[in-house]
GROMACS .gro file of C-alpha atoms in nm:
model
  300
    1UNK     CA    1   1.785   5.462   0.503
    2UNK     CA    2   1.679   5.759   0.288
    3UNK     CA    3   1.777   6.120   0.366
    4UNK     CA    4   1.413   6.208   0.439
    5UNK     CA    5   1.373   5.924   0.687
    6UNK     CA    6   1.698   6.018   0.862
    7UNK     CA    7   1.583   6.382   0.893
    8UNK     CA    8   1.250   6.275   1.050
    9UNK     CA    9   1.431   6.058   1.303
   10UNK     CA   10   1.657   6.353   1.401
   11UNK     CA   11   1.354   6.582   1.454
   12UNK     CA   12   1.143   6.321   1.641
   13UNK     CA   13   1.073   6.379   2.014
   14UNK     CA   14   1.296   6.207   2.267
   15UNK     CA   15   1.197   5.847   2.334
   16UNK     CA   16   1.000   5.812   2.012
   17UNK     CA   17   1.034   5.475   1.841
   18UNK     CA   18   0.931   5.394   1.485
   19UNK     CA   19   0.620   5.177   1.454
   20UNK     CA   20   0.694   4.819   1.349
   21UNK     CA   21   0.572   4.719   1.005
   22UNK     CA   22   0.218   4.586   0.978
   23UNK     CA   23   0.189   4.206   0.977
   24UNK     CA   24   0.104   4.050   0.641
   25UNK     CA   25  -0.266   4.030   0.567
   26UNK     CA   26  -0.444   3.698   0.533
   27UNK     CA   27  -0.447   3.751   0.157
   28UNK     CA   28  -0.072   3.801   0.152
   29UNK     CA   29  -0.029   3.480   0.353
   30UNK     CA   30  -0.265   3.294   0.123
   31UNK     CA   31  -0.058   3.397  -0.177
   32UNK     CA   32   0.273   3.308  -0.014
   33UNK     CA   33   0.503   3.053  -0.178
   34UNK     CA   34   0.435   2.752   0.053
   35UNK     CA   35   0.059   2.782   0.019
   36UNK     CA   36   0.070   2.843  -0.354
   37UNK     CA   37   0.317   2.560  -0.406
   38UNK     CA   38   0.105   2.314  -0.207
   39UNK     CA   39  -0.210   2.416  -0.392
   40UNK     CA   40  -0.038   2.350  -0.722
   41UNK     CA   41   0.097   2.017  -0.597
   42UNK     CA   42  -0.254   1.922  -0.485
   43UNK     CA   43  -0.390   1.984  -0.835
   44UNK     CA   44  -0.111   1.768  -0.978
   45UNK     CA   45  -0.180   1.496  -0.721
   46UNK     CA   46  -0.552   1.491  -0.797
   47UNK     CA   47  -0.477   1.414  -1.162
   48UNK     CA   48  -0.206   1.159  -1.082
   49UNK     CA   49  -0.423   0.974  -0.829
   50UNK     CA   50  -0.721   0.966  -1.066
   51UNK     CA   51  -0.497   0.817  -1.338
   52UNK     CA   52  -0.311   0.596  -1.084
   53UNK     CA   53   0.017   0.717  -1.233
   54UNK     CA   54   0.191   0.851  -0.924
   55UNK     CA   55   0.473   0.593  -0.925
   56UNK     CA   56   0.607   0.718  -1.258
   57UNK     CA   57   0.781   1.012  -1.086
   58UNK     CA   58   1.007   0.818  -0.850
   59UNK     CA   59   0.948   0.650  -0.514
   60UNK     CA   60   1.059   0.937  -0.287
   61UNK     CA   61   0.915   1.240  -0.464
   62UNK     CA   62   0.563   1.217  -0.327
   63UNK     CA   63   0.687   1.138   0.024
   64UNK     CA   64   0.884   1.464   0.016
   65UNK     CA   65   0.576   1.647  -0.111
   66UNK     CA   66   0.369   1.497   0.171
   67UNK     CA   67   0.617   1.632   0.424
   68UNK     CA   68   0.608   1.973   0.254
   69UNK     CA   69   0.227   1.983   0.230
   70UNK     CA   70   0.079   1.781   0.520
   71UNK     CA   71  -0.254   1.960   0.480
   72UNK     CA   72  -0.313   1.864   0.115
   73UNK     CA   73  -0.530   1.548   0.105
   74UNK     CA   74  -0.457   1.451  -0.255
   75UNK     CA   75  -0.082   1.485  -0.198
   76UNK     CA   76  -0.106   1.256   0.105
   77UNK     CA   77  -0.305   0.997  -0.091
   78UNK     CA   78  -0.052   1.010  -0.375
   79UNK     CA   79   0.232   0.954  -0.128
   80UNK     CA   80   0.047   0.658   0.025
   81UNK     CA   81  -0.023   0.512  -0.319
   82UNK     CA   82   0.348   0.512  -0.401
   83UNK     CA   83   0.443   0.379  -0.057
   84UNK     CA   84   0.209   0.083  -0.096
   85UNK     CA   85   0.399  -0.031  -0.405
   86UNK     CA   86   0.726  -0.056  -0.210
   87UNK     CA   87   0.830  -0.401  -0.085
   88UNK     CA   88   1.148  -0.512   0.092
   89UNK     CA   89   1.376  -0.729  -0.119
   90UNK     CA   90   1.408  -1.085   0.004
   91UNK     CA   91   1.744  -1.200   0.133
   92UNK     CA   92   1.920  -1.497  -0.029
   93UNK     CA   93   1.690  -1.789   0.046
   94UNK     CA   94   1.943  -1.974   0.260
   95UNK     CA   95   1.963  -1.668   0.490
   96UNK     CA   96   1.593  -1.586   0.480
   97UNK     CA   97   1.475  -1.720   0.820
   98UNK     CA   98   1.726  -1.505   1.006
   99UNK     CA   99   1.623  -1.194   0.814
  100UNK     CA  100   1.250  -1.231   0.879
  101UNK     CA  101   1.232  -0.990   1.179
  102UNK     CA  102   1.401  -0.710   0.982
  103UNK     CA  103   1.188  -0.770   0.672
  104UNK     CA  104   0.870  -0.780   0.879
  105UNK     CA  105   0.953  -0.454   1.054
  106UNK     CA  106   1.047  -0.282   0.728
  107UNK     CA  107   0.714  -0.375   0.572
  108UNK     CA  108   0.521  -0.281   0.886
  109UNK     CA  109   0.678   0.065   0.900
  110UNK     CA  110   0.604   0.120   0.531
  111UNK     CA  111   0.237   0.024   0.563
  112UNK     CA  112   0.201   0.218   0.887
  113UNK     CA  113   0.341   0.529   0.718
  114UNK     CA  114   0.092   0.492   0.433
  115UNK     CA  115  -0.196   0.437   0.676
  116UNK     CA  116  -0.103   0.754   0.867
  117UNK     CA  117  -0.093   0.962   0.549
  118UNK     CA  118  -0.435   0.828   0.450
  119UNK     CA  119  -0.579   0.899   0.795
  120UNK     CA  120  -0.450   1.257   0.775
  121UNK     CA  121  -0.597   1.294   0.425
  122UNK     CA  122  -0.941   1.183   0.547
  123UNK     CA  123  -0.921   1.412   0.850
  124UNK     CA  124  -0.826   1.718   0.642
  125UNK     CA  125  -1.094   1.645   0.382
  126UNK     CA  126  -1.351   1.617   0.660
  127UNK     CA  127  -1.232   1.947   0.810
  128UNK     CA  128  -1.286   2.110   0.470
  129UNK     CA  129  -1.631   1.956   0.443
  130UNK     CA  130  -1.525   1.757   0.137
  131UNK     CA  131  -1.519   1.392   0.039
  132UNK     CA  132  -1.171   1.236   0.059
  133UNK     CA  133  -0.979   1.215  -0.270
  134UNK     CA  134  -1.045   0.921  -0.505
  135UNK     CA  135  -0.874   0.595  -0.408
  136UNK     CA  136  -0.847   0.696  -0.041
  137UNK     CA  137  -1.053   0.403   0.088
  138UNK     CA  138  -0.901   0.146  -0.149
  139UNK     CA  139  -0.553   0.251  -0.038
  140UNK     CA  140  -0.668   0.238   0.324
  141UNK     CA  141  -0.780  -0.122   0.270
  142UNK     CA  142  -0.447  -0.216   0.108
  143UNK     CA  143  -0.252  -0.061   0.396
  144UNK     CA  144  -0.467  -0.254   0.644
  145UNK     CA  145  -0.407  -0.582   0.457
  146UNK     CA  146  -0.033  -0.517   0.467
  147UNK     CA  147  -0.056  -0.460   0.843
  148UNK     CA  148  -0.255  -0.782   0.890
  149UNK     CA  149  -0.576  -0.600   0.992
  150UNK     CA  150  -0.855  -0.767   0.791
  151UNK     CA  151  -1.143  -0.606   0.984
  152UNK     CA  152  -1.014  -0.257   0.903
  153UNK     CA  153  -0.962  -0.364   0.542
  154UNK     CA  154  -1.321  -0.486   0.509
  155UNK     CA  155  -1.458  -0.163   0.660
  156UNK     CA  156  -1.251   0.044   0.418
  157UNK     CA  157  -1.364  -0.169   0.122
  158UNK     CA  158  -1.727  -0.107   0.219
  159UNK     CA  159  -1.659   0.267   0.191
  160UNK     CA  160  -1.468   0.220  -0.135
  161UNK     CA  161  -1.755   0.023  -0.288
  162UNK     CA  162  -2.013   0.278  -0.175
  163UNK     CA  163  -1.811   0.555  -0.343
  164UNK     CA  164  -1.735   0.343  -0.654
  165UNK     CA  165  -1.364   0.416  -0.622
  166UNK     CA  166  -1.266   0.117  -0.839
  167UNK     CA  167  -1.430  -0.161  -1.036
  168UNK     CA  168  -1.622  -0.427  -0.846
  169UNK     CA  169  -1.383  -0.709  -0.932
  170UNK     CA  170  -1.095  -0.519  -0.769
  171UNK     CA  171  -1.302  -0.478  -0.453
  172UNK     CA  172  -1.375  -0.855  -0.462
  173UNK     CA  173  -1.006  -0.939  -0.504
  174UNK     CA  174  -0.901  -0.728  -0.208
  175UNK     CA  175  -1.191  -0.861  -0.002
  176UNK     CA  176  -1.076  -1.216  -0.084
  177UNK     CA  177  -0.735  -1.143   0.067
  178UNK     CA  178  -0.899  -0.986   0.374
  179UNK     CA  179  -1.116  -1.296   0.414
  180UNK     CA  180  -0.810  -1.520   0.379
  181UNK     CA  181  -0.630  -1.328   0.653
  182UNK     CA  182  -0.929  -1.359   0.885
  183UNK     CA  183  -0.949  -1.736   0.824
  184UNK     CA  184  -1.278  -1.734   0.632
  185UNK     CA  185  -1.161  -1.959   0.348
  186UNK     CA  186  -1.509  -2.024   0.206
  187UNK     CA  187  -1.572  -1.651   0.164
  188UNK     CA  188  -1.222  -1.597   0.028
  189UNK     CA  189  -1.278  -1.866  -0.234
  190UNK     CA  190  -1.616  -1.724  -0.336
  191UNK     CA  191  -1.478  -1.371  -0.369
  192UNK     CA  192  -1.169  -1.483  -0.561
  193UNK     CA  193  -1.385  -1.678  -0.809
  194UNK     CA  194  -1.618  -1.382  -0.853
  195UNK     CA  195  -1.324  -1.146  -0.905
  196UNK     CA  196  -1.194  -1.364  -1.188
  197UNK     CA  197  -1.535  -1.397  -1.350
  198UNK     CA  198  -1.592  -1.022  -1.343
  199UNK     CA  199  -1.235  -0.905  -1.393
  200UNK     CA  200  -1.064  -0.731  -1.681
  201UNK     CA  201  -0.835  -0.952  -1.885
  202UNK     CA  202  -0.535  -0.724  -1.821
  203UNK     CA  203  -0.550  -0.808  -1.450
  204UNK     CA  204  -0.625  -1.179  -1.469
  205UNK     CA  205  -0.278  -1.266  -1.347
  206UNK     CA  206  -0.329  -1.086  -1.014
  207UNK     CA  207  -0.664  -1.249  -0.964
  208UNK     CA  208  -0.539  -1.596  -1.057
  209UNK     CA  209  -0.247  -1.569  -0.815
  210UNK     CA  210  -0.483  -1.478  -0.532
  211UNK     CA  211  -0.716  -1.762  -0.633
  212UNK     CA  212  -0.424  -2.010  -0.634
  213UNK     CA  213  -0.321  -1.895  -0.287
  214UNK     CA  214  -0.675  -1.941  -0.157
  215UNK     CA  215  -0.703  -2.283  -0.325
  216UNK     CA  216  -0.384  -2.406  -0.162
  217UNK     CA  217  -0.471  -2.274   0.182
  218UNK     CA  218  -0.814  -2.439   0.147
  219UNK     CA  219  -0.654  -2.779   0.091
  220UNK     CA  220  -0.687  -2.788  -0.289
  221UNK     CA  221  -0.313  -2.790  -0.363
  222UNK     CA  222  -0.357  -2.963  -0.701
  223UNK     CA  223  -0.602  -2.696  -0.817
  224UNK     CA  224  -0.356  -2.428  -0.705
  225UNK     CA  225  -0.076  -2.592  -0.902
  226UNK     CA  226  -0.290  -2.605  -1.217
  227UNK     CA  227  -0.361  -2.233  -1.189
  228UNK     CA  228   0.005  -2.148  -1.128
  229UNK     CA  229   0.123  -2.363  -1.417
  230UNK     CA  230  -0.073  -2.137  -1.654
  231UNK     CA  231   0.115  -1.831  -1.526
  232UNK     CA  232   0.472  -1.960  -1.553
  233UNK     CA  233   0.568  -1.741  -1.853
  234UNK     CA  234   0.456  -1.430  -1.661
  235UNK     CA  235   0.630  -1.494  -1.330
  236UNK     CA  236   0.847  -1.178  -1.340
  237UNK     CA  237   0.586  -0.934  -1.469
  238UNK     CA  238   0.471  -0.611  -1.302
  239UNK     CA  239   0.142  -0.780  -1.224
  240UNK     CA  240   0.328  -1.037  -1.017
  241UNK     CA  241   0.508  -0.764  -0.825
  242UNK     CA  242   0.178  -0.592  -0.752
  243UNK     CA  243   0.056  -0.904  -0.572
  244UNK     CA  244   0.375  -0.914  -0.363
  245UNK     CA  245   0.315  -0.551  -0.267
  246UNK     CA  246  -0.039  -0.633  -0.154
  247UNK     CA  247   0.030  -0.934   0.068
  248UNK     CA  248   0.172  -0.942   0.420
  249UNK     CA  249   0.519  -1.094   0.428
  250UNK     CA  250   0.417  -1.443   0.544
  251UNK     CA  251   0.152  -1.477   0.272
  252UNK     CA  252   0.399  -1.345   0.016
  253UNK     CA  253   0.645  -1.619   0.116
  254UNK     CA  254   0.375  -1.887   0.106
  255UNK     CA  255   0.269  -1.784  -0.244
  256UNK     CA  256   0.630  -1.776  -0.362
  257UNK     CA  257   0.683  -2.125  -0.219
  258UNK     CA  258   0.391  -2.283  -0.403
  259UNK     CA  259   0.504  -2.104  -0.720
  260UNK     CA  260   0.844  -2.270  -0.685
  261UNK     CA  261   0.669  -2.607  -0.657
  262UNK     CA  262   0.491  -2.532  -0.985
  263UNK     CA  263   0.829  -2.440  -1.137
  264UNK     CA  264   0.976  -2.775  -1.019
  265UNK     CA  265   1.217  -2.610  -0.775
  266UNK     CA  266   1.153  -2.803  -0.452
  267UNK     CA  267   1.472  -2.679  -0.281
  268UNK     CA  268   1.369  -2.315  -0.324
  269UNK     CA  269   1.015  -2.398  -0.214
  270UNK     CA  270   1.147  -2.558   0.105
  271UNK     CA  271   1.359  -2.253   0.189
  272UNK     CA  272   1.063  -2.023   0.135
  273UNK     CA  273   0.841  -2.241   0.356
  274UNK     CA  274   1.108  -2.222   0.628
  275UNK     CA  275   1.099  -1.845   0.596
  276UNK     CA  276   0.721  -1.862   0.634
  277UNK     CA  277   0.757  -2.064   0.954
  278UNK     CA  278   0.997  -1.799   1.090
  279UNK     CA  279   0.720  -1.537   1.065
  280UNK     CA  280   0.516  -1.473   1.380
  281UNK     CA  281   0.174  -1.456   1.211
  282UNK     CA  282   0.099  -1.819   1.109
  283UNK     CA  283  -0.123  -2.003   1.356
  284UNK     CA  284  -0.069  -2.360   1.471
  285UNK     CA  285  -0.290  -2.520   1.205
  286UNK     CA  286  -0.111  -2.328   0.931
  287UNK     CA  287   0.227  -2.431   1.068
  288UNK     CA  288   0.129  -2.797   1.067
  289UNK     CA  289   0.018  -2.764   0.705
  290UNK     CA  290   0.353  -2.617   0.603
  291UNK     CA  291   0.545  -2.879   0.799
  292UNK     CA  292   0.360  -3.147   0.601
  293UNK     CA  293   0.448  -2.967   0.279
  294UNK     CA  294   0.814  -2.960   0.384
  295UNK     CA  295   0.807  -3.332   0.451
  296UNK     CA  296   0.666  -3.391   0.103
  297UNK     CA  297   0.947  -3.181  -0.051
  298UNK     CA  298   1.230  -3.374   0.113
  299UNK     CA  299   1.416  -3.594  -0.137
  300UNK     CA  300   1.351  -3.965  -0.102
   0.00000   0.00000   0.00000
């Protein structure tokens, strides 16, 4: 305390108390570090989402930014985009059936977290009177597919198409998976074919994998095997991992099983089919199909 201030306090009337400092003005609050930091992170996120390059900075960075800035729509979309690339590692195949509940829950929590971030991003954008950031509806559809909610996925894809968030063939490919999950195999086959006809060559592997899955589930196992045989040199590529990240666990296991058949690994295929049967999602008709496939794989 300065000498002048101490003198004033000594001369002040009895009972006098100094006035508390004025609260910060709205402009001071607006320029505070958390607000300024989040605004800068939002600008960074807008660029990263537009370029679809958010995963290059590490899997946990954007999740931390989303917790720091829960009112920044682009940051939330970036966090969801990274989350939707994360997939649980499969257990050793011999142990897979027993690990299915834990793997299913891990994937469900991941996709639920992404869906909540995207919902918050849409709500905040609406509050601001703005359109949601680019890729919001596409990511919403992918999260819904991962949660096994094809109706929500289709509704989100309608919004994504109306806003031209991505190319038409990518909308078709996602819609094919949604149709597969809802049991509309004819529509799934039509959309998967159209996605391949319209698609960019750099993403043909993703589209062909989805087409092979639809072929097999439609009863055209030989056609599926022909498609998969063409992809054998690319089985470990990033494109293959992107398909795993898109599919619910049971469809991921089914696709991996028919890939192992194409690779002439019937023992691995059988273990993957058993993991598929341990999942709760397959319906009775699908289970009978897989049981027939298992019988065909048994050595004679």
